[in-house]
Short mmCIF file of C-alpha atoms and ligand atoms in Angstrom, two decimals:
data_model
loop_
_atom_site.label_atom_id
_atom_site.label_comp_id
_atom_site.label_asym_id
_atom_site.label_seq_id
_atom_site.Cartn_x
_atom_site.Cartn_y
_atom_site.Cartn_z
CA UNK A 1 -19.49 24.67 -13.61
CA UNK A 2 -15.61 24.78 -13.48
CA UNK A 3 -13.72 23.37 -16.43
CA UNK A 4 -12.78 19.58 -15.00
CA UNK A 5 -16.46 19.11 -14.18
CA UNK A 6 -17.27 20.14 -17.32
CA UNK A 7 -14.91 17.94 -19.29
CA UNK A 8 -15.72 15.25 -16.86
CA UNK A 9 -19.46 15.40 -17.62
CA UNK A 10 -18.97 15.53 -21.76
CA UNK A 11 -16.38 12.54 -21.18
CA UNK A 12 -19.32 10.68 -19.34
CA UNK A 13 -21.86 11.80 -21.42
CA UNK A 14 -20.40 10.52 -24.27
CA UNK A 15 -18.71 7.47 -23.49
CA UNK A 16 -22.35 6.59 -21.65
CA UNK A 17 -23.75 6.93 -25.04
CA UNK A 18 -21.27 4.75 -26.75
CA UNK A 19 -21.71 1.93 -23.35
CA UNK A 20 -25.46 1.71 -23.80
CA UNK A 21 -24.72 1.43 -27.78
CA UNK A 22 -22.40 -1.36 -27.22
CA UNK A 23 -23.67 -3.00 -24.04
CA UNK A 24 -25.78 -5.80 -26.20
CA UNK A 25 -22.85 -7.00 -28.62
CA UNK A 26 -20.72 -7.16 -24.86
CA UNK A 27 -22.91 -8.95 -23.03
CA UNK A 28 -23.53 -11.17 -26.06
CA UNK A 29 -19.35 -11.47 -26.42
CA UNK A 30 -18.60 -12.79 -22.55
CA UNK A 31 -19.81 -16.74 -24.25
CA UNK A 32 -18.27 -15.97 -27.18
CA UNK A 33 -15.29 -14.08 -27.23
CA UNK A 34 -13.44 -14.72 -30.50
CA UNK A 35 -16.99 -13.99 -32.08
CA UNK A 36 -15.97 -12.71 -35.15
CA UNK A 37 -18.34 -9.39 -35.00
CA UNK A 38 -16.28 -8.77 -31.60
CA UNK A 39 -13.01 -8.78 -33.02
CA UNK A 40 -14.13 -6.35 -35.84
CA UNK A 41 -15.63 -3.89 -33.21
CA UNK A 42 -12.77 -3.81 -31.75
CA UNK A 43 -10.08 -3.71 -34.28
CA UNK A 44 -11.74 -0.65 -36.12
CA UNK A 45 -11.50 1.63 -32.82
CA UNK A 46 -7.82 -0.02 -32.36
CA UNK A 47 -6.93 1.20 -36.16
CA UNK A 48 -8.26 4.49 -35.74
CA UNK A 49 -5.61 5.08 -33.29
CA UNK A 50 -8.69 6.78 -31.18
CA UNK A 51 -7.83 7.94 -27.65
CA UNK A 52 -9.41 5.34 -25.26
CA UNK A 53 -9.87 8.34 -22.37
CA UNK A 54 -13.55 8.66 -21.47
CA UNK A 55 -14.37 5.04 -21.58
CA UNK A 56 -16.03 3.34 -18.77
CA UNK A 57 -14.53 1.35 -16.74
CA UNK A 58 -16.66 -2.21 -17.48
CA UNK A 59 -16.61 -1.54 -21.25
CA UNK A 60 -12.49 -1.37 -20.78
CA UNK A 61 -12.59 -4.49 -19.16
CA UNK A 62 -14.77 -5.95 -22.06
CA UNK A 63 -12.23 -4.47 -24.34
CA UNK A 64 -9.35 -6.51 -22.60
CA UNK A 65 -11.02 -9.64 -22.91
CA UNK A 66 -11.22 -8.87 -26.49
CA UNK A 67 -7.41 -8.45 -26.67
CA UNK A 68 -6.79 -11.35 -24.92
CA UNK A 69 -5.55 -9.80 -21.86
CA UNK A 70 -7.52 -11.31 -19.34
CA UNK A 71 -9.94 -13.92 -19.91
CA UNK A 72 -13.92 -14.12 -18.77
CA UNK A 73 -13.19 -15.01 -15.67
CA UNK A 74 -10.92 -12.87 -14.56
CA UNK A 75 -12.83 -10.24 -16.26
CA UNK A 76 -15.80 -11.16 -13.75
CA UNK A 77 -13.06 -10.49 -10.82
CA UNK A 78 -12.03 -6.93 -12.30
CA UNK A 79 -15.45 -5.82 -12.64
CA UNK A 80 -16.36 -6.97 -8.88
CA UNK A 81 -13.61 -5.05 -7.81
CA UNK A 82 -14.77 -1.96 -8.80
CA UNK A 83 -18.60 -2.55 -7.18
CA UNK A 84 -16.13 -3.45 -4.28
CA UNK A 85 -14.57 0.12 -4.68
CA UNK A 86 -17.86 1.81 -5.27
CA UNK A 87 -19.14 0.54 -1.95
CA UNK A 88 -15.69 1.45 -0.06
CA UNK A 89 -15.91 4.93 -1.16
CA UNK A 90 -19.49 5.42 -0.28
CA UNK A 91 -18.66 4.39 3.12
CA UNK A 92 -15.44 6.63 3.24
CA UNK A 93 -17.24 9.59 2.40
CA UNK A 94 -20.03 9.21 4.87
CA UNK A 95 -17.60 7.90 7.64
CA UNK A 96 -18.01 10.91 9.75
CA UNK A 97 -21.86 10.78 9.47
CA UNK A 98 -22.50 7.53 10.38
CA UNK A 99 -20.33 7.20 12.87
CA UNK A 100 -18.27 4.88 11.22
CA UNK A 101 -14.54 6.64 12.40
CA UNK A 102 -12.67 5.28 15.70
CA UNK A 103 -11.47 1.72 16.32
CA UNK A 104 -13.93 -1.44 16.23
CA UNK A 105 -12.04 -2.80 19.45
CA UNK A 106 -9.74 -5.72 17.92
CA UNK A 107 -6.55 -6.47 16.51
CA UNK A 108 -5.85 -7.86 13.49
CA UNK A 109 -3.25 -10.86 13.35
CA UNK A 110 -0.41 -8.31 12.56
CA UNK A 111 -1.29 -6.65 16.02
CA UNK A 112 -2.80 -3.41 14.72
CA UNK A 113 -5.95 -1.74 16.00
CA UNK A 114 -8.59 -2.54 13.51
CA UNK A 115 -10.62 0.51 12.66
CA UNK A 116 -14.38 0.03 12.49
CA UNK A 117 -14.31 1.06 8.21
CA UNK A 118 -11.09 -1.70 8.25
CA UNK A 119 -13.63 -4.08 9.21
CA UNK A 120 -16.53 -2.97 7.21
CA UNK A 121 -14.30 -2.66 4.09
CA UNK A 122 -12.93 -6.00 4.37
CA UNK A 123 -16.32 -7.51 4.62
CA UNK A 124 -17.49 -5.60 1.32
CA UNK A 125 -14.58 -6.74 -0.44
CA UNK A 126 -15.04 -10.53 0.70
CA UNK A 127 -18.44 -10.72 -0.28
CA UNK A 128 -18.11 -9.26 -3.29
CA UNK A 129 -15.65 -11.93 -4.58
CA UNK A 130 -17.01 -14.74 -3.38
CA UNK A 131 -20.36 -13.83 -5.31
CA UNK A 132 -18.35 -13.03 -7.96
CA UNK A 133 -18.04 -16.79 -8.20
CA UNK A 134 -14.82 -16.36 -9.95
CA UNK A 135 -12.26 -16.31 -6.83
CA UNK A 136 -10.73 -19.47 -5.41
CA UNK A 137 -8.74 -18.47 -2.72
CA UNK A 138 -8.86 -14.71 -0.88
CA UNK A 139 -6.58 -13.54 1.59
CA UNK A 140 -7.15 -10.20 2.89
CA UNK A 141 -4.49 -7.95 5.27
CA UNK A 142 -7.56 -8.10 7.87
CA UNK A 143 -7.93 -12.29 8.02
CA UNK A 144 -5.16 -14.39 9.61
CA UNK A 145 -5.28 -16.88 7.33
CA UNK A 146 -6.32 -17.04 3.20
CA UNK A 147 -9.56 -18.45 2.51
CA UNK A 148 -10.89 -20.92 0.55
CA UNK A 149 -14.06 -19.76 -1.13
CA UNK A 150 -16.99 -22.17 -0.61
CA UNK A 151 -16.92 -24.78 -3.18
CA UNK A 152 -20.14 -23.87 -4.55
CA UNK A 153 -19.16 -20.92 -5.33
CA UNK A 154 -15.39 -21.31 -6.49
CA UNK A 155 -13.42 -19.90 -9.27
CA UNK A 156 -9.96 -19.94 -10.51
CA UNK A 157 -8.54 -16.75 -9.23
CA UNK A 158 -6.71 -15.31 -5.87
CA UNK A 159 -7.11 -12.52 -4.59
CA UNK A 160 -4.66 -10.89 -2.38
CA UNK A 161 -5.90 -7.66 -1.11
CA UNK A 162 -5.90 -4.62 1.34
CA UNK A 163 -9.54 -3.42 1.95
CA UNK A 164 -8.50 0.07 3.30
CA UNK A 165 -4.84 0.78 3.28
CA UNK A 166 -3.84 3.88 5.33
CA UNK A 167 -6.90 3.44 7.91
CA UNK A 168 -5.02 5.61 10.57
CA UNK A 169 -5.51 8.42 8.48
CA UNK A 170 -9.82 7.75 8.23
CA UNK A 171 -10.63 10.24 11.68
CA UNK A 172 -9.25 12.83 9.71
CA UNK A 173 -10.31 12.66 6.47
CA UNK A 174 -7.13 12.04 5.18
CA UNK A 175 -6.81 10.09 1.61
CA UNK A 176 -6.76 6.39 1.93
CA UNK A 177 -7.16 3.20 -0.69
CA UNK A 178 -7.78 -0.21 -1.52
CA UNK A 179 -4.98 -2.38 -2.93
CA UNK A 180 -5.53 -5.55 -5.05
CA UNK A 181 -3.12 -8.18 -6.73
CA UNK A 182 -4.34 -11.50 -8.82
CA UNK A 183 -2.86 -14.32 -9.34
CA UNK A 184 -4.17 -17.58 -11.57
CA UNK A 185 -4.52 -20.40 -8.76
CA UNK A 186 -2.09 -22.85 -8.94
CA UNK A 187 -4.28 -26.09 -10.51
CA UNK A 188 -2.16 -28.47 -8.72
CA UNK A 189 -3.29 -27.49 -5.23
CA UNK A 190 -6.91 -27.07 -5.93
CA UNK A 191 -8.37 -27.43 -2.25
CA UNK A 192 -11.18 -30.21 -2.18
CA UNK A 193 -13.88 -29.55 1.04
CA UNK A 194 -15.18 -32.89 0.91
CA UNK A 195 -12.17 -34.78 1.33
CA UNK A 196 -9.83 -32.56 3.24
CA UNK A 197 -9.54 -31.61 6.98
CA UNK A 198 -9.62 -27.20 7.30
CA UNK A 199 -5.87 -27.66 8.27
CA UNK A 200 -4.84 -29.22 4.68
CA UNK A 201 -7.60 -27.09 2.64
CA UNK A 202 -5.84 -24.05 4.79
CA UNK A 203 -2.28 -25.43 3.89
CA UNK A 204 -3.24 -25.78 0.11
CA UNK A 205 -4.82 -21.90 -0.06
CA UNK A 206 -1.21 -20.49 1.50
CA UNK A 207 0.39 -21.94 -0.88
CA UNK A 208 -1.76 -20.61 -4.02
CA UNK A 209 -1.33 -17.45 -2.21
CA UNK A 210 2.17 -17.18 -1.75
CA UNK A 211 3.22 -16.62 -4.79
CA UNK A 212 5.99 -14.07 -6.26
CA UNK A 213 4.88 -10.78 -7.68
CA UNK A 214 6.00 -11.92 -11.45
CA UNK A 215 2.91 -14.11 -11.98
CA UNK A 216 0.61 -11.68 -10.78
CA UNK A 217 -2.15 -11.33 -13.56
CA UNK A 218 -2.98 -8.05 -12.78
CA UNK A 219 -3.26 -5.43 -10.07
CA UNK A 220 -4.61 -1.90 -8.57
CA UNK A 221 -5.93 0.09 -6.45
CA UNK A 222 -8.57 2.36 -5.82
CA UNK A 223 -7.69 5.90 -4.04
CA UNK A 224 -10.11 7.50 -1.80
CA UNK A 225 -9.21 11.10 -2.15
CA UNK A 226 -11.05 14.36 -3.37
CA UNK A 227 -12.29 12.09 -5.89
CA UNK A 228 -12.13 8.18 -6.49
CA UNK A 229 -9.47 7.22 -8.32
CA UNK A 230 -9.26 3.33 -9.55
CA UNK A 231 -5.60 2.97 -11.08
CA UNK A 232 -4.82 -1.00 -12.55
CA UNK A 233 -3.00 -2.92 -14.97
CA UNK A 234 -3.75 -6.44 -16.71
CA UNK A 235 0.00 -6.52 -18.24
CA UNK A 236 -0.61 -4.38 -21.34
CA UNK A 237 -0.36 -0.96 -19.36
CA UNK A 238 -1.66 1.17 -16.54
CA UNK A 239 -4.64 3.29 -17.15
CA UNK A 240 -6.60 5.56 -14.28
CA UNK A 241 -10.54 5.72 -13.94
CA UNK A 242 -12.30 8.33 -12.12
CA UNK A 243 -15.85 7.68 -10.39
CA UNK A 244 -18.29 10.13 -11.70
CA UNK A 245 -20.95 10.02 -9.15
CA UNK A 246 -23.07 11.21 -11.31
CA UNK A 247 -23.22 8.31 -13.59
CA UNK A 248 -22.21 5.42 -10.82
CA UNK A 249 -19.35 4.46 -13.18
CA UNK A 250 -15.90 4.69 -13.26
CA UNK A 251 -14.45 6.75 -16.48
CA UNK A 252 -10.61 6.55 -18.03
CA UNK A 253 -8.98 9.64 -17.16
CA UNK A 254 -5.78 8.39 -17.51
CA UNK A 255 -4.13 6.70 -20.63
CA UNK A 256 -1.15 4.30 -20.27
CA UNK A 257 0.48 6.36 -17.05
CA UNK A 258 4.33 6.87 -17.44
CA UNK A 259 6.26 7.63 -14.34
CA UNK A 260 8.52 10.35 -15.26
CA UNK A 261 12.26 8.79 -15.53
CA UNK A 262 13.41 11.25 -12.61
CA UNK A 263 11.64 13.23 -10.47
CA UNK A 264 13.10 15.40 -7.17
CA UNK A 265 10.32 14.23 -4.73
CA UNK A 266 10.94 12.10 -2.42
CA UNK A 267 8.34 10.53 0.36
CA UNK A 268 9.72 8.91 3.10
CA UNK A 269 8.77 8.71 7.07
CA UNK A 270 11.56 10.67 8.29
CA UNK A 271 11.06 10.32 11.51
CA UNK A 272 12.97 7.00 11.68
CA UNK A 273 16.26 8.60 10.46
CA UNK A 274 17.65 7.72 13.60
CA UNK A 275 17.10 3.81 13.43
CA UNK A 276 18.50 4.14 9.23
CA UNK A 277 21.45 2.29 8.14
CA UNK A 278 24.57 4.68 7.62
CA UNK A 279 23.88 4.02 4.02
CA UNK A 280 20.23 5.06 3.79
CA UNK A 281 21.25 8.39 5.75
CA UNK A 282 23.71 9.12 3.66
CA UNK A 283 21.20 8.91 0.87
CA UNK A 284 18.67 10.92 2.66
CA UNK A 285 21.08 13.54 3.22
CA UNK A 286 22.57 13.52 -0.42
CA UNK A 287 18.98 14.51 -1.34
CA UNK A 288 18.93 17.70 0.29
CA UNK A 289 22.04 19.07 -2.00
CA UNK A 290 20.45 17.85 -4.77
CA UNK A 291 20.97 13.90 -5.05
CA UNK A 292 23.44 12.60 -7.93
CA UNK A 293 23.36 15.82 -9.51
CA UNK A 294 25.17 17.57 -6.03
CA UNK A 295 24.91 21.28 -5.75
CA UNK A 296 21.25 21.55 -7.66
CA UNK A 297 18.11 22.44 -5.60
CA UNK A 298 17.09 19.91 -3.31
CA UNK A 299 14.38 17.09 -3.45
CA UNK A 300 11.17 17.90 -2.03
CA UNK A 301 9.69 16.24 0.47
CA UNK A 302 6.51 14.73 0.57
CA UNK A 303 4.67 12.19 2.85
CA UNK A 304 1.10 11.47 3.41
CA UNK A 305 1.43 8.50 5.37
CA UNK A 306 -1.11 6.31 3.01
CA UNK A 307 0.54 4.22 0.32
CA UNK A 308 -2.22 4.83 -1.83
CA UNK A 309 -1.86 8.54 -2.10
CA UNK A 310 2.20 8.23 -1.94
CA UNK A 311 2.29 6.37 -4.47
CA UNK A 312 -0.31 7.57 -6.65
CA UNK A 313 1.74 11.29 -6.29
CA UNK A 314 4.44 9.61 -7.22
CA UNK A 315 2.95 7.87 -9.98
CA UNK A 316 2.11 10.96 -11.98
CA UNK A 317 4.91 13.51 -10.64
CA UNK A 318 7.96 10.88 -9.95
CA UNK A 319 10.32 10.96 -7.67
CA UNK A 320 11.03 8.15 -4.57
CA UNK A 321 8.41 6.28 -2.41
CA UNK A 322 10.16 4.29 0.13
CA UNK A 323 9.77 2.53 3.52
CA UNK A 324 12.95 1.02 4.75
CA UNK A 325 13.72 -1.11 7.02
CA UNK A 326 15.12 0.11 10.54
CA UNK A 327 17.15 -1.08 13.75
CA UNK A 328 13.67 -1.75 15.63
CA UNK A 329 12.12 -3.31 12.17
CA UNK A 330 14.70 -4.73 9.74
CA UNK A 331 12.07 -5.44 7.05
CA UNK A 332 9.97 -2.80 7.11
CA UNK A 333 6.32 -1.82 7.66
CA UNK A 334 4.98 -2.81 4.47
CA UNK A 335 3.30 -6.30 3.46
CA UNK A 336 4.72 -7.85 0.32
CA UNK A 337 1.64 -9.59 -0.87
CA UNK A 338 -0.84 -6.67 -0.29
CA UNK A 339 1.03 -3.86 -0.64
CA UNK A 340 4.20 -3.98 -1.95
CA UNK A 341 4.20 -6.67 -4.99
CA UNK A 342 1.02 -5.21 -6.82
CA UNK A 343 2.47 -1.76 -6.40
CA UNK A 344 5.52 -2.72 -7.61
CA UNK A 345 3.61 -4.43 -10.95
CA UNK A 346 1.92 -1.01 -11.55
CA UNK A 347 5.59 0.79 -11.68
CA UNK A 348 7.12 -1.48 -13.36
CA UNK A 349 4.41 -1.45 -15.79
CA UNK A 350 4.63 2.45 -16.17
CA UNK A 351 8.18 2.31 -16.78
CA UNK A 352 9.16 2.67 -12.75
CA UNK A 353 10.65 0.30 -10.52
CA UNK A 354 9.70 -1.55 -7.27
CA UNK A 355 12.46 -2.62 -5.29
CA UNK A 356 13.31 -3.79 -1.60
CA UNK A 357 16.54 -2.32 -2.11
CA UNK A 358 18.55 -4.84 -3.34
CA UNK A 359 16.66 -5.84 -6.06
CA UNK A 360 13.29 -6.16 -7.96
CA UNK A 361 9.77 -7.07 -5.45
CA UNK A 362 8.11 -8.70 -8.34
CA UNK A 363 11.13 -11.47 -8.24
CA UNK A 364 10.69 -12.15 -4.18
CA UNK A 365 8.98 -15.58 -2.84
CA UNK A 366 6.87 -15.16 -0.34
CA UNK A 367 7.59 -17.55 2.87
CA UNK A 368 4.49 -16.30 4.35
CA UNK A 369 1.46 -14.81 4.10
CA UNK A 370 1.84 -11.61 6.10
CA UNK A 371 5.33 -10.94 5.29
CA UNK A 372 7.19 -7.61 5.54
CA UNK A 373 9.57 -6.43 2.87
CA UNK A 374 11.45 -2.97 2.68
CA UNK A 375 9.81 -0.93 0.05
CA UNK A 376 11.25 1.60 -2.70
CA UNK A 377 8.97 2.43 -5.81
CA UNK A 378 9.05 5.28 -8.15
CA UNK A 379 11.03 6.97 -10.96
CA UNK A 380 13.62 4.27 -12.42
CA UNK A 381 16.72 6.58 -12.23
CA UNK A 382 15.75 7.41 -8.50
CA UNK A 383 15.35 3.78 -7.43
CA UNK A 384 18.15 3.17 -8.59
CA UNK A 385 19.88 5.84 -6.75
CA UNK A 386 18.90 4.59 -3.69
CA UNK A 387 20.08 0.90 -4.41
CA UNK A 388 23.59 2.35 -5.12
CA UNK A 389 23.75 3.26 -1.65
CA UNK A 390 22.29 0.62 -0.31
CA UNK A 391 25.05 -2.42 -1.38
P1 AFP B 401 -2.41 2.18 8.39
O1 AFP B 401 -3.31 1.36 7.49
O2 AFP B 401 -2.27 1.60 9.76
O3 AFP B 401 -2.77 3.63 8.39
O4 AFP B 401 -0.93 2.04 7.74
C1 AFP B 401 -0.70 2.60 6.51
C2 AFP B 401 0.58 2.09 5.93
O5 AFP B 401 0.59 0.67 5.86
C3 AFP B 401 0.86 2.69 4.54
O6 AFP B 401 -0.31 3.01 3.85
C4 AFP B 401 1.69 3.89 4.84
O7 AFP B 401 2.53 4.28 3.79
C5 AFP B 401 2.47 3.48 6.07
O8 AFP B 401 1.68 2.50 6.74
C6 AFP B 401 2.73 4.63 6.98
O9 AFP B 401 3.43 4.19 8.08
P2 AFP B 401 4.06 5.25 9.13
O10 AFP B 401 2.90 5.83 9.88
O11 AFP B 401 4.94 4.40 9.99
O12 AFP B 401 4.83 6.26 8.36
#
C-alpha cells in the first residue's frame, strides 16, 4: 500500500470511528439544533483548534448547521447532493462497461448533443432533490425550463445545477464534474399548483431562479477524475472531500483551500485566438514573456477542456481560467447560472476572483435562464491582469 492510500485509510478509519460515535447526538440535533449538548460538542473541538481534515463529509455538514451556516433544510439539500455525486461517479467509472459512452440522440435547448451519461446524470440529480423534499424550484443545464418541484414534496431551496459538465470529454475517459449553486427561494413568488396555470407557475420558478451570484447560499462541485473529488462552500470557506470507496463516504482532504495570489498557469482554448479582441491577444501574448513581470519565464499552459478539472487545477496551483468571448460568440461558451456564478463563489471564497472581464460574476443579474457570460477565474493578481487589458 502506497503512502496516500495509506493516509487515506487511517483518515477514514478514524474519522469513521468518531461518525458512528457521534451519529446519535446528530441525528438527535437536526430537531433541535441550539440543543445545548450540541453547542458544547461542538465548541470543545472548535477550541482545541483541532484540524477538521479526515472528517466525513455528512458529519461536516452537521457541523455547519451547528455554526449556523446553513440551516436543516438546506443541510438536507447538501447531503443529497453528495448521494447525487456518489451515483454520478459510479456511473462515470463504469461508462465504458455498460455502454453508457456516445450520444443519446437529442439536443438539449442550448443545441448541444446530449450524451447518453448527460441524460442519465441529470435524471439522478433531479430525483435526488425532489426526494430530498427540501428543493422548491430546480433548473438543470439539461431542462429548458426550471421546475417547480411537486407541491407535495416542496422545500425552500433552488437548485441551479450542471449534472455532468465537460460530457464531450466522457468517450475518452477524460475528467469531468458536476456543478451546483443554491439559492434561498424568493418567498414572494412561491408558485401555487392549485391555483396557477403551468405558464405562471413556470414564470414564477424563472424568476426564483434568476438570481445574481451574491445571494447564492452555497455552492460546489464534484470532480470525476482519478478519484472523486467534492469541493463546496456554505460562506464560511471552501473545503475538499475525497470519496473513499472503501467506506462509501466522502472524507475532508482539503482544509479552507487558498488560491495562491499569483500563479504562471494559464488555461485557455487557444484555438480561438483568431476571433480574440486585440486586447485579449495582446494579453495572451504578454504571457509568453512572462506577463506583468516582462522578460521572466513564461506562463504555462494548461487546458483540459472540462471546467471542473480547469478549475479545480487552478484552484490548488493558481494561475488564469478563462473563456472569453469571441467575434462568432461575444459572450462566451459558459452558462452564468450553472457554471460560472457558483465557480466564481468558490474563488472568491478562497481568496480568488471570478470575473467576466469587466467586473465581478457574483454581482451580474441574470435576464435568463440559460445565459452566457465571458468567464475569468483564478489567482486575484492574474484576474486582474487580464481586466487591465480588457477596458
Ligand atoms: P461539454 O459539456 O460539451 O464537454 O462542454 C464543456 C464546457 O462547457 C466546459 O466544461 C469547458 O471548459 C468548455 O466547455 C470547453 O469548451 P471548448 O471545447 O470550446 O474549449
Amino acid at each position: 500500500m502506497d503512502d496516500g492510500v495509506d493516509i487515506l485509510m487511517m483518515a477514514s478509519t478514524t474519522t469513521m470511528k468518531s461518525f458512528v460515535s457521534k451519529t446519535s447526538s446528530s441525528s438527535a440535533l437536526r430537531n433541535t439544533k441550539k440543543s445545548s449538548s450540541s453547542k458544547r460538542v461542538f465548541s470543545v473541538r472548535a477550541k482545541a483548534g483541532q484540524s477538521e481534515m479526515g472528517t466525513p463529509f455528512s458529519t461536516w455538514v452537521l457541523q455547519q448547521e451547528m455554526k449556523d451556516n446553513i440551516d436543516n433544510e438546506h443541510a438536507i439539500v447538501l447531503q443529497s447532493i453528495s448521494v447525487a455525486c456518489k451515483q454520478i461517479a459510479s456511473l462515470v467509472q463504469r461508462a465504458g462497461l455498460a455502454g453508457m459512452t456516445g450520444l443519446a440522440g437529442e439536443q438539449n435547448v442550448q443545441g448541444e448533443d446530449q450524451k447518453k451519461l448527460d441524460v442519465i446524470s441529470n435524471d439522478v440529480f433531479c430525483d435526488t432533490l425532489r426526494l430530498s423534499g427540501r428543493t422548491g424550484v430546480i433548473a438543470s443545464e439539461e431542462e429548458d425550463v426550471p421546475v417547480a418541484v411537486e407541491e407535495t414534496y416542496g422545500g425552500n431551496y433552488v437548485c441551479v445545477f450542471d449534472p455532468l459538465d465537460g460530457s464531450s470529454n466522457i468517450d475518452a475517459a477524460v475528467s469531468t464534474g458536476s456543478i451546483w449553486g443554491i439559492y434561498a427561494g424568493d418567498s414572494q413568488c412561491v408558485p401555487d399548483f392549485s391555483s396557477e396555470s403551468p405558464a405562471e407557475v413556470e414564470a414564477k420558478c424563472v424568476q426564483n431562479v434568476c438570481q445574481p451570484g451574491e445571494n447564492l447560499v452555497s455552492a460546489g462541485y464534484c470532480m470525476y477524475s482519478s478519484s472523486t473529488i467534492l469541493v463546496i462552500s456554505v460562506g464560511d470557506g471552501v473545503f475538499g472531500f475525497t470519496l473513499d470507496s472503501a467506506v462509501g463516504e466522502f472524507i475532508m482532504t482539503h482544509e479552507r483551500i487558498q488560491i495562491p495570489k499569483s500563479g504562471k498557469i494559464y488555461s485557455f482554448n487557444e484555438g480561438n485566438y483568431d476571433m480574440w479582441t486585440p486586447g485579449l491577444k495582446q494579453y495572451m501574448d504578454s504571457l509568453k514573456t512572462g506577463g506583468k513581470e516582462t522578460g521572466t519565464k513564461p506562463y504555462s499552459a494548461r487546458y483540459i477542456g472540462s471546467l471542473v478539472g480547469d478549475f479545480h487545477r487552478t484552484m490548488l496551483y493558481g494561475g488564469i481560467y478563462g473563456y472569453p468571448g469571441d467575434a462568432k460568440n461575444p459572450t462566451g461558451k459558459l452558462r452564468l447560472l450553472y457554471e460560472c456564478a457558483p465557480m466564481s463563489f468558490l474563488a472568491e471564497q478562497a481568496g480568488g476572483a471570478g470575473s467576466d472581464g469587466t467586473g465581478r460574476v457574483l454581482k451580474i443579474n441574470p435576464e435568463k435562464v440559460h445565459q452566457r457570460v465571458p468567464f475569468f477565474t483564478g489567482s486575484v493578481e492574474e484576474v486582474a491582469y487580464l481586466e487591465s487589458f480588457m477596458k
